Amino acid sequence: MNKTLKRAEELAPELISVRREIHQNPEIGFELPRTLHFVWEKLEAMGLKPEAVGQAGIAVNIGKQGGKTILLRADMDALPMKEETKLPFASENGYMHACGHDIHTTALLGAAQILKEREAELKGQVKLIFQPAEERMTGAQDMVEAGILNNPKPDAALALHVVHGPSGTAGYAKGNACGSSDLFRIKVIGKGGHGAAPHMNVDPIHAACHIVIALEGINSREVHPASMLVMTVCMIHGGTAPNIMPGEVVLEGSIRTMDNEVRSFAKKRLEEIAKGVAAAFRADCQVTFENKGIPPMVNDEGLTSEIAGYIDDLLGEGTAYEMEPMTGSEDFSVISQEIPSALFWFGTGDENEGYLYGVHDPRVTFNENSIHKMAAVYAEAAVCWLKKHENQ
């Protein structure tokens, strides 16, 4: 058996215990004091020297300076939702690791242990980062702005993310692999009044409905049919009573695409159409976008193929498989715009194994036997990549 996988199997019981501790105590966004303390202590216990990066990130380096550097990334934040799994280690604080970030963090801690034990044989340096606020799509950007890609600048980057699929498999898409994400808010401002006298008011609900319909034309009439664009209005808020016309209505939603030019165009046209339609119905309109948003995730084709080979060598031929790009988003994309990167979707159970629910479902559970395999993939990919690129 491959020695990386053998060591990961030996660590499996400990990793499951670590994962359950993190799972039972989820935290969200940048507010991760307990998680940060826990991860920091684990790293120090390995003889490593973690560093704080940005608002709530951790970085640690393993290996020798002066050679190539590969970055391994895991995210740490949970979702603001109540868990319904009834697991003995279920969260009870109103938050939940429903996206599997507890598994990501645990797997990278396992990789850190393996890599530290084999530090002398590393042909370069591994930079491990534990990232906050992925669910808010702001954590990676925060760490990049804090200098995580400097001193040294990594030459390649790898991230693993759990997915509802056969346990121990690793899916990937070459090139554009995940959509961008821009969250928008459209406030339609009218003139409220009695519902029985609409002619004396300016109806923001009427204008808002026409805005929703008009936005559909961006995808169907203004973007090349071969371009992926998903623009979705997911929330409408307005009104307080059935006989009172409100003064304003708020629409919120997201834009996702695989192309930065399409992304910029869609944002521009959303604002123009929303304001133009509102004006046609005598209403005012304010359009805002939350934070900076994130670009599409780009999987470097050479790096992705190379790591897929390492995964097959480690876990068996056919473990890594090519899949369709996802319209969903992952803020590892911010790093992928700066350095060659690869994102793999690691299977943690499907319906055939009794795991009925996917991520972001309050009932989702994961096959914990996948954790040590993810740790092994992180570690083996780093060891092999550094060895291959030592003199390049």
XYZ file of C-alpha atoms in Angstrom:
392
model
C 0.000 0.000 0.000
C 1.118 3.555 -0.728
C 2.763 4.872 2.451
C 0.782 8.129 2.381
C -2.506 6.238 2.264
C -1.295 3.790 4.932
C -0.435 6.634 7.294
C -3.756 8.341 6.573
C -5.595 5.124 7.450
C -3.713 4.985 10.739
C -4.870 8.542 11.449
C -8.494 7.835 10.457
C -9.961 7.345 13.980
C -8.322 10.556 15.200
C -9.494 12.461 12.141
C -13.077 11.328 12.658
C -12.881 12.542 16.266
C -11.510 15.907 15.101
C -14.218 16.243 12.487
C -16.971 15.553 15.026
C -15.579 18.164 17.394
C -15.614 20.787 14.637
C -19.028 19.635 13.398
C -20.618 19.926 16.822
C -19.382 23.494 17.252
C -19.951 25.274 13.925
C -19.270 28.966 13.413
C -19.996 31.218 10.453
C -18.352 33.869 8.310
C -15.334 35.527 9.891
C -16.629 34.855 13.418
C -14.708 31.645 14.077
C -12.991 32.036 17.474
C -13.482 28.475 18.695
C -12.610 26.895 15.337
C -9.497 29.051 14.954
C -8.292 28.169 18.435
C -8.901 24.474 17.809
C -7.071 24.406 14.452
C -4.213 26.532 15.810
C -3.658 24.168 18.753
C -3.707 21.119 16.502
C -1.070 22.629 14.222
C 1.169 23.653 17.122
C 0.878 20.145 18.587
C 2.391 18.869 15.317
C 5.415 21.110 15.812
C 4.238 23.636 13.220
C 4.167 27.426 13.475
C 0.812 28.733 12.266
C 0.345 32.388 11.341
C -2.802 34.508 11.376
C -3.758 35.882 7.957
C -6.473 38.450 7.328
C -9.576 38.671 9.481
C -9.792 35.007 10.444
C -7.442 32.877 8.349
C -4.537 30.618 9.267
C -1.489 29.708 7.199
C 1.356 27.328 7.899
C 4.392 26.317 5.842
C 5.981 22.871 5.711
C 9.184 21.993 3.866
C 12.200 23.905 2.674
C 12.349 27.426 1.328
C 13.887 28.300 -1.991
C 12.202 25.704 -4.153
C 8.744 25.443 -5.620
C 5.686 26.006 -3.419
C 2.270 24.367 -3.665
C -0.716 25.749 -1.753
C -3.356 23.482 -0.175
C -6.594 25.122 0.919
C -9.480 24.210 3.223
C -12.387 26.377 4.365
C -13.673 26.431 7.956
C -17.046 28.220 8.091
C -20.522 26.729 8.450
C -23.992 27.825 7.359
C -26.638 29.722 9.366
C -29.132 26.857 9.407
C -30.507 24.472 12.019
C -29.251 20.901 11.802
C -31.809 18.089 11.393
C -29.563 15.006 11.184
C -30.181 13.685 14.712
C -26.536 12.585 14.822
C -25.107 12.163 18.335
C -22.615 14.944 17.512
C -25.122 17.236 15.788
C -24.846 20.965 16.238
C -27.273 22.594 18.647
C -26.327 26.271 18.228
C -28.448 27.051 15.169
C -25.565 26.748 12.705
C -24.549 23.683 10.689
C -21.629 22.351 8.688
C -24.040 21.426 5.899
C -21.458 22.083 3.184
C -18.791 19.818 4.647
C -16.237 22.448 5.574
C -15.647 20.565 8.828
C -14.448 17.665 6.670
C -12.259 19.949 4.551
C -10.578 21.398 7.645
C -10.058 17.958 9.183
C -8.614 16.509 5.986
C -6.106 19.341 5.710
C -5.110 18.868 9.339
C -4.505 15.202 8.523
C -2.396 16.202 5.533
C -0.434 18.606 7.736
C 0.421 15.752 10.097
C 1.585 13.503 7.242
C 3.592 16.254 5.556
C 5.260 17.321 8.804
C 6.346 13.744 9.463
C 7.841 13.601 5.957
C 9.164 17.154 5.860
C 12.751 16.083 5.208
C 11.831 14.433 1.905
C 9.804 17.343 0.507
C 11.417 18.855 -2.586
C 10.107 22.323 -1.826
C 7.479 23.922 0.360
C 3.805 23.324 1.069
C 1.684 26.266 2.173
C -1.500 25.169 3.927
C -4.270 27.722 4.385
C -7.395 27.456 6.523
C -9.891 29.961 5.182
C -12.934 31.676 6.708
C -16.123 32.997 5.073
C -16.302 30.839 1.956
C -20.091 30.775 2.246
C -20.085 34.559 2.155
C -17.774 34.459 -0.866
C -15.387 36.886 0.828
C -12.893 34.722 2.737
C -10.477 33.908 -0.085
C -10.376 37.530 -1.218
C -9.658 38.622 2.351
C -6.698 36.261 2.605
C -5.370 37.277 -0.815
C -5.567 40.955 0.139
C -3.727 40.092 3.365
C -0.838 38.678 1.315
C -1.389 34.921 1.369
C -0.025 34.650 -2.180
C 3.230 36.365 -1.232
C 6.407 35.301 0.604
C 6.554 32.938 -1.148
C 4.104 33.120 -4.003
C 2.769 29.595 -4.612
C 3.417 28.035 -7.995
C 0.273 25.887 -7.852
C -2.810 25.451 -5.655
C -5.168 22.589 -4.808
C -8.524 22.457 -3.034
C -10.885 19.566 -2.351
C -14.614 19.969 -1.738
C -17.061 17.282 -0.649
C -19.872 16.350 -3.030
C -22.893 14.071 -2.947
C -21.386 11.183 -4.908
C -19.756 7.741 -4.606
C -17.416 7.721 -1.601
C -13.759 8.173 -2.378
C -14.162 9.400 -5.959
C -12.785 12.715 -7.209
C -14.542 14.677 -9.945
C -13.082 17.578 -11.866
C -13.761 19.830 -14.842
C -10.960 21.310 -16.905
C -10.903 25.004 -17.648
C -13.923 26.935 -16.373
C -15.159 24.630 -13.621
C -17.554 26.714 -11.490
C -19.614 29.812 -12.048
C -18.870 33.301 -10.850
C -21.156 34.748 -8.186
C -22.507 38.261 -7.818
C -25.312 38.917 -5.345
C -27.571 41.835 -6.250
C -30.195 43.919 -4.472
C -32.765 45.972 -6.359
C -34.816 48.454 -4.356
C -37.865 49.735 -6.236
C -39.136 52.961 -4.678
C -42.678 54.080 -5.346
C -45.318 56.037 -3.468
C -47.420 54.134 -0.981
C -51.069 54.662 -0.221
C -54.484 53.060 -0.027
C -54.891 49.921 -2.115
C -58.299 51.138 -3.285
C -56.788 54.232 -4.938
C -53.853 52.992 -7.023
C -54.064 55.992 -9.354
C -52.955 58.199 -6.477
C -49.902 56.050 -5.750
C -46.834 54.718 -7.552
C -47.006 50.930 -7.272
C -43.544 49.430 -6.638
C -44.936 45.874 -6.711
C -46.173 46.339 -10.281
C -42.826 47.797 -11.346
C -40.891 45.034 -9.543
C -42.843 42.308 -11.322
C -42.023 43.834 -14.705
C -38.348 44.088 -13.703
C -38.225 40.362 -12.924
C -39.731 39.516 -16.308
C -37.522 41.981 -18.181
C -34.326 40.572 -16.655
C -35.064 37.215 -18.309
C -34.325 38.888 -21.618
C -30.640 39.299 -20.767
C -30.093 35.551 -20.970
C -32.493 34.808 -23.819
C -31.804 37.805 -26.067
C -28.543 39.552 -25.159
C -25.970 36.834 -24.429
C -24.618 34.307 -26.934
C -26.639 31.078 -26.643
C -23.449 29.106 -25.993
C -22.576 31.250 -22.965
C -23.664 30.029 -19.551
C -25.584 32.692 -17.645
C -27.855 32.091 -14.663
C -29.585 35.201 -13.325
C -32.054 34.369 -10.596
C -34.278 36.562 -8.443
C -34.622 34.554 -5.241
C -36.282 37.000 -2.840
C -39.076 39.570 -3.103
C -40.050 41.634 -0.071
C -42.719 44.298 -0.010
C -45.917 45.258 1.701
C -47.396 44.910 5.166
C -51.152 44.549 4.613
C -53.551 43.490 1.807
C -55.106 46.947 1.517
C -51.996 49.129 1.712
C -49.791 49.741 -1.304
C -46.187 49.773 -0.022
C -43.679 52.508 -0.637
C -40.944 50.158 -1.754
C -40.174 46.590 -2.809
C -36.797 44.821 -2.579
C -35.623 42.115 -4.959
C -32.516 40.026 -4.281
C -30.778 37.386 -6.317
C -27.571 36.223 -7.976
C -25.747 36.228 -11.295
C -23.534 33.279 -12.244
C -21.531 32.748 -15.395
C -18.353 31.082 -16.627
C -16.967 34.136 -18.422
C -15.720 37.392 -16.901
C -16.843 39.425 -19.923
C -20.355 37.968 -19.717
C -20.282 38.641 -15.988
C -19.493 42.344 -16.470
C -22.061 42.683 -19.254
C -24.826 41.002 -17.223
C -24.210 43.253 -14.203
C -24.293 46.345 -16.416
C -27.502 45.327 -18.173
C -29.211 44.321 -14.921
C -28.732 47.848 -13.597
C -29.815 49.498 -16.849
C -32.936 47.354 -17.236
C -33.997 47.602 -13.591
C -33.727 51.375 -13.570
C -35.308 51.741 -17.013
C -38.303 49.543 -16.236
C -38.839 51.227 -12.869
C -38.813 54.631 -14.563
C -41.380 53.436 -17.120
C -43.776 52.890 -14.221
C -42.877 56.207 -12.514
C -40.816 54.492 -9.805
C -37.225 55.043 -8.753
C -34.704 52.227 -8.460
C -31.449 51.559 -6.609
C -29.198 48.642 -7.607
C -26.375 47.428 -5.386
C -24.044 44.419 -5.504
C -22.872 42.741 -2.292
C -19.107 42.940 -1.807
C -16.931 42.332 -4.874
C -18.434 39.027 -5.874
C -16.173 36.265 -7.135
C -14.948 35.327 -10.623
C -15.398 31.940 -12.314
C -13.310 29.056 -11.015
C -10.604 28.158 -13.548
C -8.981 24.741 -13.327
C -5.567 24.827 -14.972
C -5.733 21.964 -17.455
C -2.163 20.744 -17.021
C -2.221 20.873 -13.224
C -5.663 19.268 -13.025
C -4.626 16.372 -15.265
C -1.427 15.910 -13.282
C -3.206 15.757 -9.917
C -5.885 13.470 -11.349
C -3.050 11.081 -12.174
C -1.713 11.240 -8.631
C -5.207 10.512 -7.276
C -5.592 7.476 -9.536
C -2.174 6.186 -8.508
C -3.096 6.648 -4.844
C -6.697 5.388 -4.728
C -7.027 3.290 -7.883
C -7.426 3.824 -11.604
C -10.654 5.665 -12.428
C -10.981 7.314 -9.021
C -10.561 10.702 -10.669
C -13.127 11.357 -13.374
C -14.057 14.286 -15.592
C -17.462 15.862 -14.979
C -19.572 18.723 -16.258
C -18.775 22.223 -14.938
C -20.950 23.397 -12.034
C -23.071 26.519 -12.185
C -22.594 26.878 -8.436
C -19.698 28.929 -7.092
C -16.588 28.383 -4.957
C -14.462 31.296 -3.801
C -11.270 29.300 -4.356
C -11.857 30.881 -7.769
C -10.215 34.064 -6.482
C -6.936 32.163 -6.080
C -7.418 30.425 -9.431
C -7.308 33.808 -11.159
C -3.834 34.426 -9.720
C -1.974 31.093 -9.914
C -2.500 27.700 -11.620
C -5.126 25.928 -9.539
C -7.139 22.720 -9.369
C -10.433 22.083 -7.564
C -11.657 18.514 -7.122
C -15.093 17.369 -5.889
C -14.575 14.471 -3.485
C -17.400 11.967 -3.079
C -18.652 11.446 0.466
C -21.605 9.148 -0.164
C -24.639 8.878 -2.428
C -28.105 7.297 -2.367
C -26.724 3.834 -3.091
C -24.690 4.057 0.122
C -27.583 5.405 2.190
C -26.594 9.068 2.027
C -29.796 10.603 0.726
C -29.175 14.326 0.896
C -26.746 16.735 -0.724
C -24.884 19.700 0.700
C -26.799 22.687 2.095
C -29.610 20.370 3.201
C -30.241 20.355 6.996
C -30.406 16.547 6.862
C -27.130 15.948 5.009
C -24.669 13.393 6.411
C -21.286 12.305 5.079
C -19.334 9.062 4.917
C -16.522 9.713 7.380
C -14.389 7.031 5.737
C -13.720 9.627 3.038
C -11.887 11.962 5.416
C -8.578 10.104 5.624
C -8.637 9.567 1.850
C -8.967 13.318 1.327
C -6.068 13.870 3.716
C -4.007 11.377 1.735
C -4.861 13.105 -1.566
C -3.777 16.487 -0.215
C -0.491 15.109 1.101
C 0.349 12.831 -1.826
C -0.447 15.495 -4.413
C 1.892 17.922 -2.642
C 4.729 15.386 -2.319
C 4.465 14.245 -5.930
C 4.014 17.710 -7.433
C 7.057 19.103 -5.614
C 9.167 16.136 -6.652
C 8.192 16.444 -10.303
C 8.727 20.198 -10.488
C 11.846 20.439 -8.299
C 14.174 21.469 -11.108
C 11.735 23.292 -13.353
